[in-house]
């Protein structure tokens, strides 16, 4: 039989837990065994493979290079078995994936992917709760298991969660072509103050932060300010031609494409990013299907992304490092 040389499944399960937890004690608690039993099974697995999977660093254990590679293979194998089992059990049933999503980013950038996903996976329904785009992850976001995942804006420093980067924000100055007074992109940032500045009351210091950027010498206190309550109101004001905004141009993609919004400055400023975030304990087979689909779509349909692991993060971080290019 082609599987006769495989290590015992129970040893692989113990190894996967120890590798994921980074601790024999943690694996023992998860699997209701003793740390010595975990250690014994890991030693037997290493002897059978002829490879050392863990090194000791004081009282801690760390994966060897071979152990790290093998842990990824084992985890993917168990994920596939779990997914296949779940699919078999759920045949004919519609299972929800409950998402808490930053509304403007979700509706303007991700919504076509959501629709395509539901058409491709009739047995999975995306149950979406739309939130203001400036909400960020908090511990109670997943209390009472109300959500399986959240799509949020922020810096990506959430140690308790698995994190997938979706799109880096690209703040720049945008406005309606109806109010253009100068050639764009603007050659002089001081010209900004000749336009009404739209201020989101949820991020009132956005324009003020622009004045601290190197090489930018403007005084926004001299400008006319138009204050609105939220990001959706900012977009409405921009489309009406009320003024200009300092905002992420990715969420204006539909309006830039149809000509209703123009980029007034081609200097893309430093931004943060939108992330898909979830507690590892809540990851279901349906969630895995959704994440794999979404990340594949982002890879193929959005700008090229750079893959790297942030310190302290367990998840696979994808971070946009190139400017969005829109079809003419």
CSV table of C-alpha atoms in Angstrom, one decimal:
chain,number,residue,atom,x,y,z
A,1,UNK,CA,0.0,0.0,0.0
A,2,UNK,CA,1.3,3.5,-0.8
A,3,UNK,CA,0.4,4.8,2.7
A,4,UNK,CA,2.3,2.1,4.6
A,5,UNK,CA,5.3,4.4,5.2
A,6,UNK,CA,3.3,7.2,6.6
A,7,UNK,CA,3.8,8.1,10.3
A,8,UNK,CA,1.0,7.2,12.6
A,9,UNK,CA,-1.8,9.7,12.3
A,10,UNK,CA,-2.0,10.3,16.1
A,11,UNK,CA,1.7,11.3,16.1
A,12,UNK,CA,1.1,13.7,13.3
A,13,UNK,CA,-1.8,15.2,15.2
A,14,UNK,CA,0.3,15.7,18.2
A,15,UNK,CA,3.1,17.2,16.2
A,16,UNK,CA,0.7,19.7,14.5
A,17,UNK,CA,-0.6,20.8,17.8
A,18,UNK,CA,2.8,21.2,19.3
A,19,UNK,CA,4.1,23.1,16.3
A,20,UNK,CA,1.0,25.4,16.2
A,21,UNK,CA,1.1,26.0,20.0
A,22,UNK,CA,4.8,26.4,20.2
A,23,UNK,CA,4.7,24.3,23.4
A,24,UNK,CA,4.5,20.7,24.5
A,25,UNK,CA,2.5,21.9,27.5
A,26,UNK,CA,0.0,23.8,25.3
A,27,UNK,CA,-0.4,20.7,23.0
A,28,UNK,CA,-0.9,18.5,26.1
A,29,UNK,CA,-3.7,20.8,27.3
A,30,UNK,CA,-5.3,20.9,23.9
A,31,UNK,CA,-5.2,17.1,23.4
A,32,UNK,CA,-5.9,16.2,27.1
A,33,UNK,CA,-2.5,14.4,27.4
A,34,UNK,CA,0.5,14.9,29.6
A,35,UNK,CA,3.6,16.9,28.5
A,36,UNK,CA,5.7,13.8,28.9
A,37,UNK,CA,3.4,11.9,26.6
A,38,UNK,CA,3.6,14.7,24.0
A,39,UNK,CA,7.4,14.6,24.3
A,40,UNK,CA,7.6,10.8,23.9
A,41,UNK,CA,5.4,10.9,20.8
A,42,UNK,CA,7.4,13.7,19.2
A,43,UNK,CA,10.6,11.7,19.9
A,44,UNK,CA,9.1,8.6,18.3
A,45,UNK,CA,8.1,10.7,15.2
A,46,UNK,CA,11.6,12.2,14.9
A,47,UNK,CA,13.1,8.7,15.1
A,48,UNK,CA,10.8,7.3,12.5
A,49,UNK,CA,11.5,10.2,10.1
A,50,UNK,CA,15.2,10.4,10.8
A,51,UNK,CA,14.9,14.2,11.2
A,52,UNK,CA,15.0,16.5,14.2
A,53,UNK,CA,11.7,18.5,14.3
A,54,UNK,CA,12.3,20.6,17.4
A,55,UNK,CA,15.2,22.2,19.1
A,56,UNK,CA,15.3,23.3,22.7
A,57,UNK,CA,16.1,26.9,23.6
A,58,UNK,CA,16.3,26.9,27.4
A,59,UNK,CA,12.9,25.8,28.6
A,60,UNK,CA,11.3,26.6,25.2
A,61,UNK,CA,11.0,24.5,22.1
A,62,UNK,CA,11.4,25.9,18.6
A,63,UNK,CA,10.8,24.3,15.2
A,64,UNK,CA,13.9,23.4,13.2
A,65,UNK,CA,13.9,24.4,9.5
A,66,UNK,CA,12.8,20.9,8.6
A,67,UNK,CA,10.2,20.9,11.3
A,68,UNK,CA,8.7,24.2,10.1
A,69,UNK,CA,8.3,22.9,6.6
A,70,UNK,CA,6.8,19.6,7.7
A,71,UNK,CA,4.4,21.4,10.1
A,72,UNK,CA,3.0,23.4,7.1
A,73,UNK,CA,2.5,20.2,5.1
A,74,UNK,CA,0.8,18.4,8.0
A,75,UNK,CA,-1.5,21.3,8.8
A,76,UNK,CA,-2.6,21.6,5.2
A,77,UNK,CA,-3.2,17.9,5.1
A,78,UNK,CA,-5.4,18.0,8.2
A,79,UNK,CA,-7.2,21.1,6.8
A,80,UNK,CA,-8.0,19.1,3.6
A,81,UNK,CA,-9.3,16.1,5.6
A,82,UNK,CA,-11.4,18.4,7.8
A,83,UNK,CA,-12.7,20.3,4.7
A,84,UNK,CA,-13.6,17.1,2.9
A,85,UNK,CA,-15.4,15.6,6.0
A,86,UNK,CA,-17.3,18.8,6.5
A,87,UNK,CA,-18.3,19.1,2.8
A,88,UNK,CA,-19.6,15.5,3.0
A,89,UNK,CA,-21.6,16.2,6.1
A,90,UNK,CA,-23.0,19.5,4.8
A,91,UNK,CA,-24.1,18.4,1.3
A,92,UNK,CA,-27.5,19.9,0.5
A,93,UNK,CA,-27.3,22.5,3.4
A,94,UNK,CA,-26.6,26.2,3.1
A,95,UNK,CA,-24.0,27.3,5.7
A,96,UNK,CA,-23.5,31.0,6.6
A,97,UNK,CA,-20.2,32.8,6.9
A,98,UNK,CA,-20.8,35.8,9.1
A,99,UNK,CA,-18.8,38.8,8.2
A,100,UNK,CA,-18.4,42.2,9.8
A,101,UNK,CA,-17.2,44.4,7.0
A,102,UNK,CA,-16.0,48.0,6.6
A,103,UNK,CA,-18.9,49.3,4.4
A,104,UNK,CA,-17.4,51.7,1.9
A,105,UNK,CA,-14.4,49.4,1.2
A,106,UNK,CA,-16.6,46.4,1.1
A,107,UNK,CA,-19.2,47.8,-1.2
A,108,UNK,CA,-16.8,49.7,-3.6
A,109,UNK,CA,-14.0,47.2,-3.8
A,110,UNK,CA,-14.9,43.7,-2.5
A,111,UNK,CA,-18.6,43.4,-3.3
A,112,UNK,CA,-18.1,42.0,-6.8
A,113,UNK,CA,-15.9,39.3,-5.3
A,114,UNK,CA,-18.6,38.5,-2.7
A,115,UNK,CA,-21.3,38.1,-5.4
A,116,UNK,CA,-19.0,35.9,-7.5
A,117,UNK,CA,-18.2,33.7,-4.4
A,118,UNK,CA,-21.9,33.1,-3.7
A,119,UNK,CA,-22.5,32.1,-7.3
A,120,UNK,CA,-19.6,29.7,-7.2
A,121,UNK,CA,-20.5,28.2,-3.8
A,122,UNK,CA,-24.3,27.8,-3.6
A,123,UNK,CA,-24.0,26.0,-0.3
A,124,UNK,CA,-22.3,29.0,1.5
A,125,UNK,CA,-24.1,32.3,2.2
A,126,UNK,CA,-22.2,35.4,3.2
A,127,UNK,CA,-24.1,37.0,6.0
A,128,UNK,CA,-22.7,40.5,6.0
A,129,UNK,CA,-23.0,43.2,8.7
A,130,UNK,CA,-21.8,46.6,7.3
A,131,UNK,CA,-19.8,48.8,9.7
A,132,UNK,CA,-18.3,52.2,9.5
A,133,UNK,CA,-15.0,52.1,7.7
A,134,UNK,CA,-13.0,53.5,10.6
A,135,UNK,CA,-14.0,50.8,13.1
A,136,UNK,CA,-11.1,48.6,14.1
A,137,UNK,CA,-10.7,45.2,15.6
A,138,UNK,CA,-11.6,44.9,19.4
A,139,UNK,CA,-11.8,41.9,21.5
A,140,UNK,CA,-15.6,42.0,21.7
A,141,UNK,CA,-15.9,41.9,17.9
A,142,UNK,CA,-16.2,38.1,18.2
A,143,UNK,CA,-18.0,37.8,21.5
A,144,UNK,CA,-20.9,35.3,21.6
A,145,UNK,CA,-19.7,34.0,18.2
A,146,UNK,CA,-21.7,36.7,16.4
A,147,UNK,CA,-19.2,36.9,13.6
A,148,UNK,CA,-16.8,34.4,12.0
A,149,UNK,CA,-14.5,37.2,10.6
A,150,UNK,CA,-14.1,40.9,10.2
A,151,UNK,CA,-12.8,43.0,7.4
A,152,UNK,CA,-11.3,46.1,9.1
A,153,UNK,CA,-9.0,49.0,8.6
A,154,UNK,CA,-5.9,49.6,10.7
A,155,UNK,CA,-2.3,48.8,11.3
A,156,UNK,CA,-2.5,45.0,11.5
A,157,UNK,CA,-1.2,44.7,15.1
A,158,UNK,CA,-3.7,42.3,16.5
A,159,UNK,CA,-1.8,39.5,18.2
A,160,UNK,CA,-4.8,37.2,19.1
A,161,UNK,CA,-6.0,36.8,15.6
A,162,UNK,CA,-5.2,35.3,12.2
A,163,UNK,CA,-4.7,38.2,9.8
A,164,UNK,CA,-4.8,38.5,6.0
A,165,UNK,CA,-3.9,41.8,4.4
A,166,UNK,CA,-6.4,42.7,1.6
A,167,UNK,CA,-5.4,46.2,0.4
A,168,UNK,CA,-3.1,48.9,1.6
A,169,UNK,CA,-4.8,52.3,1.6
A,170,UNK,CA,-3.4,55.0,-0.7
A,171,UNK,CA,-4.4,58.4,0.7
A,172,UNK,CA,-4.4,61.2,-1.8
A,173,UNK,CA,-6.4,64.3,-2.7
A,174,UNK,CA,-9.5,63.7,-4.7
A,175,UNK,CA,-12.4,65.8,-6.0
A,176,UNK,CA,-15.1,66.3,-8.7
A,177,UNK,CA,-13.9,67.4,-12.1
A,178,UNK,CA,-16.6,70.1,-11.9
A,179,UNK,CA,-14.6,72.2,-9.4
A,180,UNK,CA,-11.2,72.0,-11.0
A,181,UNK,CA,-9.5,75.4,-11.0
A,182,UNK,CA,-5.9,74.4,-11.9
A,183,UNK,CA,-4.1,71.8,-14.0
A,184,UNK,CA,-4.1,68.5,-12.2
A,185,UNK,CA,-2.2,66.8,-10.7
A,186,UNK,CA,-1.6,70.0,-8.7
A,187,UNK,CA,2.0,71.2,-9.0
A,188,UNK,CA,1.8,73.1,-5.7
A,189,UNK,CA,0.2,71.8,-2.5
A,190,UNK,CA,-0.6,75.3,-1.4
A,191,UNK,CA,-3.3,75.4,-4.1
A,192,UNK,CA,-5.2,72.9,-2.0
A,193,UNK,CA,-6.4,75.7,0.2
A,194,UNK,CA,-8.2,77.4,-2.7
A,195,UNK,CA,-10.8,74.5,-2.6
A,196,UNK,CA,-13.3,73.7,0.2
A,197,UNK,CA,-11.8,70.9,2.3
A,198,UNK,CA,-14.2,68.1,3.2
A,199,UNK,CA,-13.6,66.9,6.8
A,200,UNK,CA,-14.8,63.6,8.2
A,201,UNK,CA,-15.8,64.2,11.8
A,202,UNK,CA,-14.6,60.7,12.6
A,203,UNK,CA,-11.1,61.6,11.4
A,204,UNK,CA,-11.0,65.4,12.0
A,205,UNK,CA,-7.2,65.7,11.9
A,206,UNK,CA,-6.7,64.2,8.4
A,207,UNK,CA,-6.0,67.5,6.7
A,208,UNK,CA,-3.9,68.7,9.6
A,209,UNK,CA,-1.7,65.6,9.4
A,210,UNK,CA,-0.9,66.6,5.8
A,211,UNK,CA,0.8,69.7,7.0
A,212,UNK,CA,3.3,67.6,8.9
A,213,UNK,CA,4.5,65.8,5.8
A,214,UNK,CA,8.1,66.6,4.6
A,215,UNK,CA,8.1,69.1,1.8
A,216,UNK,CA,4.5,70.2,2.2
A,217,UNK,CA,4.0,73.8,3.2
A,218,UNK,CA,0.3,74.7,3.6
A,219,UNK,CA,-1.9,76.2,6.2
A,220,UNK,CA,-5.3,74.5,6.1
A,221,UNK,CA,-6.6,76.9,8.8
A,222,UNK,CA,-7.2,79.4,6.0
A,223,UNK,CA,-9.3,77.1,4.0
A,224,UNK,CA,-13.1,76.7,4.0
A,225,UNK,CA,-14.0,73.5,5.8
A,226,UNK,CA,-17.1,71.3,5.1
A,227,UNK,CA,-17.7,68.9,8.0
A,228,UNK,CA,-19.6,65.7,7.5
A,229,UNK,CA,-20.4,62.7,9.8
A,230,UNK,CA,-18.9,59.7,8.1
A,231,UNK,CA,-17.0,58.3,5.1
A,232,UNK,CA,-20.1,57.7,3.1
A,233,UNK,CA,-21.1,61.4,3.6
A,234,UNK,CA,-17.6,62.3,2.4
A,235,UNK,CA,-18.1,60.4,-0.8
A,236,UNK,CA,-21.5,62.0,-1.4
A,237,UNK,CA,-20.0,65.5,-0.8
A,238,UNK,CA,-17.2,64.8,-3.3
A,239,UNK,CA,-19.6,63.6,-6.0
A,240,UNK,CA,-21.7,66.7,-5.5
A,241,UNK,CA,-18.7,68.9,-6.0
A,242,UNK,CA,-18.8,70.4,-2.6
A,243,UNK,CA,-15.0,70.2,-2.1
A,244,UNK,CA,-12.0,68.0,-2.1
A,245,UNK,CA,-11.0,65.2,0.2
A,246,UNK,CA,-7.9,63.6,1.5
A,247,UNK,CA,-8.9,59.9,1.3
A,248,UNK,CA,-8.0,56.5,0.1
A,249,UNK,CA,-8.3,56.4,-3.7
A,250,UNK,CA,-9.0,52.7,-3.7
A,251,UNK,CA,-12.5,53.1,-2.4
A,252,UNK,CA,-13.2,55.7,-5.1
A,253,UNK,CA,-12.3,53.2,-7.9
A,254,UNK,CA,-15.8,53.1,-9.5
A,255,UNK,CA,-16.0,56.9,-9.5
A,256,UNK,CA,-12.5,57.4,-10.9
A,257,UNK,CA,-13.2,54.9,-13.6
A,258,UNK,CA,-16.4,56.6,-14.7
A,259,UNK,CA,-14.9,60.1,-14.5
A,260,UNK,CA,-16.9,61.5,-11.7
A,261,UNK,CA,-13.8,61.8,-9.5
A,262,UNK,CA,-10.3,63.0,-10.4
A,263,UNK,CA,-7.1,62.6,-8.5
A,264,UNK,CA,-5.9,66.1,-7.7
A,265,UNK,CA,-2.5,65.1,-6.4
A,266,UNK,CA,-0.4,62.2,-7.7
A,267,UNK,CA,1.6,62.1,-4.4
A,268,UNK,CA,0.3,59.0,-2.7
A,269,UNK,CA,0.8,59.4,1.0
A,270,UNK,CA,1.6,56.7,3.6
A,271,UNK,CA,-1.5,54.8,4.6
A,272,UNK,CA,-2.6,51.8,6.6
A,273,UNK,CA,-4.5,48.8,5.2
A,274,UNK,CA,-7.7,46.8,5.2
A,275,UNK,CA,-7.4,43.3,6.7
A,276,UNK,CA,-9.5,40.2,7.1
A,277,UNK,CA,-9.2,39.2,10.7
A,278,UNK,CA,-10.6,36.2,12.6
A,279,UNK,CA,-9.8,34.1,15.8
A,280,UNK,CA,-8.2,30.9,14.8
A,281,UNK,CA,-10.7,29.0,17.0
A,282,UNK,CA,-13.6,30.2,14.8
A,283,UNK,CA,-12.1,29.1,11.5
A,284,UNK,CA,-14.5,26.7,9.8
A,285,UNK,CA,-14.1,24.8,6.5
A,286,UNK,CA,-16.5,27.4,4.9
A,287,UNK,CA,-14.3,30.2,6.2
A,288,UNK,CA,-11.2,28.5,4.6
A,289,UNK,CA,-13.1,28.2,1.3
A,290,UNK,CA,-14.0,31.9,1.5
A,291,UNK,CA,-10.5,33.1,2.5
A,292,UNK,CA,-8.8,31.0,-0.3
A,293,UNK,CA,-11.3,32.4,-2.9
A,294,UNK,CA,-10.9,36.0,-1.8
A,295,UNK,CA,-7.1,36.0,-1.6
A,296,UNK,CA,-7.0,34.4,-5.0
A,297,UNK,CA,-9.2,37.1,-6.4
A,298,UNK,CA,-7.2,39.8,-4.8
A,299,UNK,CA,-4.0,38.3,-6.2
A,300,UNK,CA,-5.5,38.1,-9.8
A,301,UNK,CA,-7.8,41.1,-10.0
A,302,UNK,CA,-6.1,43.7,-7.8
A,303,UNK,CA,-2.6,45.2,-8.1
A,304,UNK,CA,0.3,42.9,-7.4
A,305,UNK,CA,1.0,42.3,-3.7
A,306,UNK,CA,4.0,41.5,-1.6
A,307,UNK,CA,3.8,38.6,0.8
A,308,UNK,CA,5.6,38.7,4.1
A,309,UNK,CA,5.1,37.8,7.8
A,310,UNK,CA,4.8,40.6,10.3
A,311,UNK,CA,6.5,40.0,13.7
A,312,UNK,CA,4.2,38.4,16.1
A,313,UNK,CA,1.6,37.5,13.5
A,314,UNK,CA,0.5,34.0,12.8
A,315,UNK,CA,-1.4,34.7,9.6
A,316,UNK,CA,-0.3,35.1,6.1
A,317,UNK,CA,0.0,38.8,5.5
A,318,UNK,CA,-0.5,40.2,2.1
A,319,UNK,CA,0.3,43.9,1.7
A,320,UNK,CA,-0.2,46.0,-1.4
A,321,UNK,CA,3.1,47.7,-2.4
A,322,UNK,CA,2.1,49.1,-5.8
A,323,UNK,CA,-0.2,51.8,-6.9
A,324,UNK,CA,-3.6,50.9,-8.2
A,325,UNK,CA,-3.8,51.2,-11.9
A,326,UNK,CA,-7.3,51.8,-13.3
A,327,UNK,CA,-8.5,50.9,-16.7
A,328,UNK,CA,-9.0,53.8,-19.1
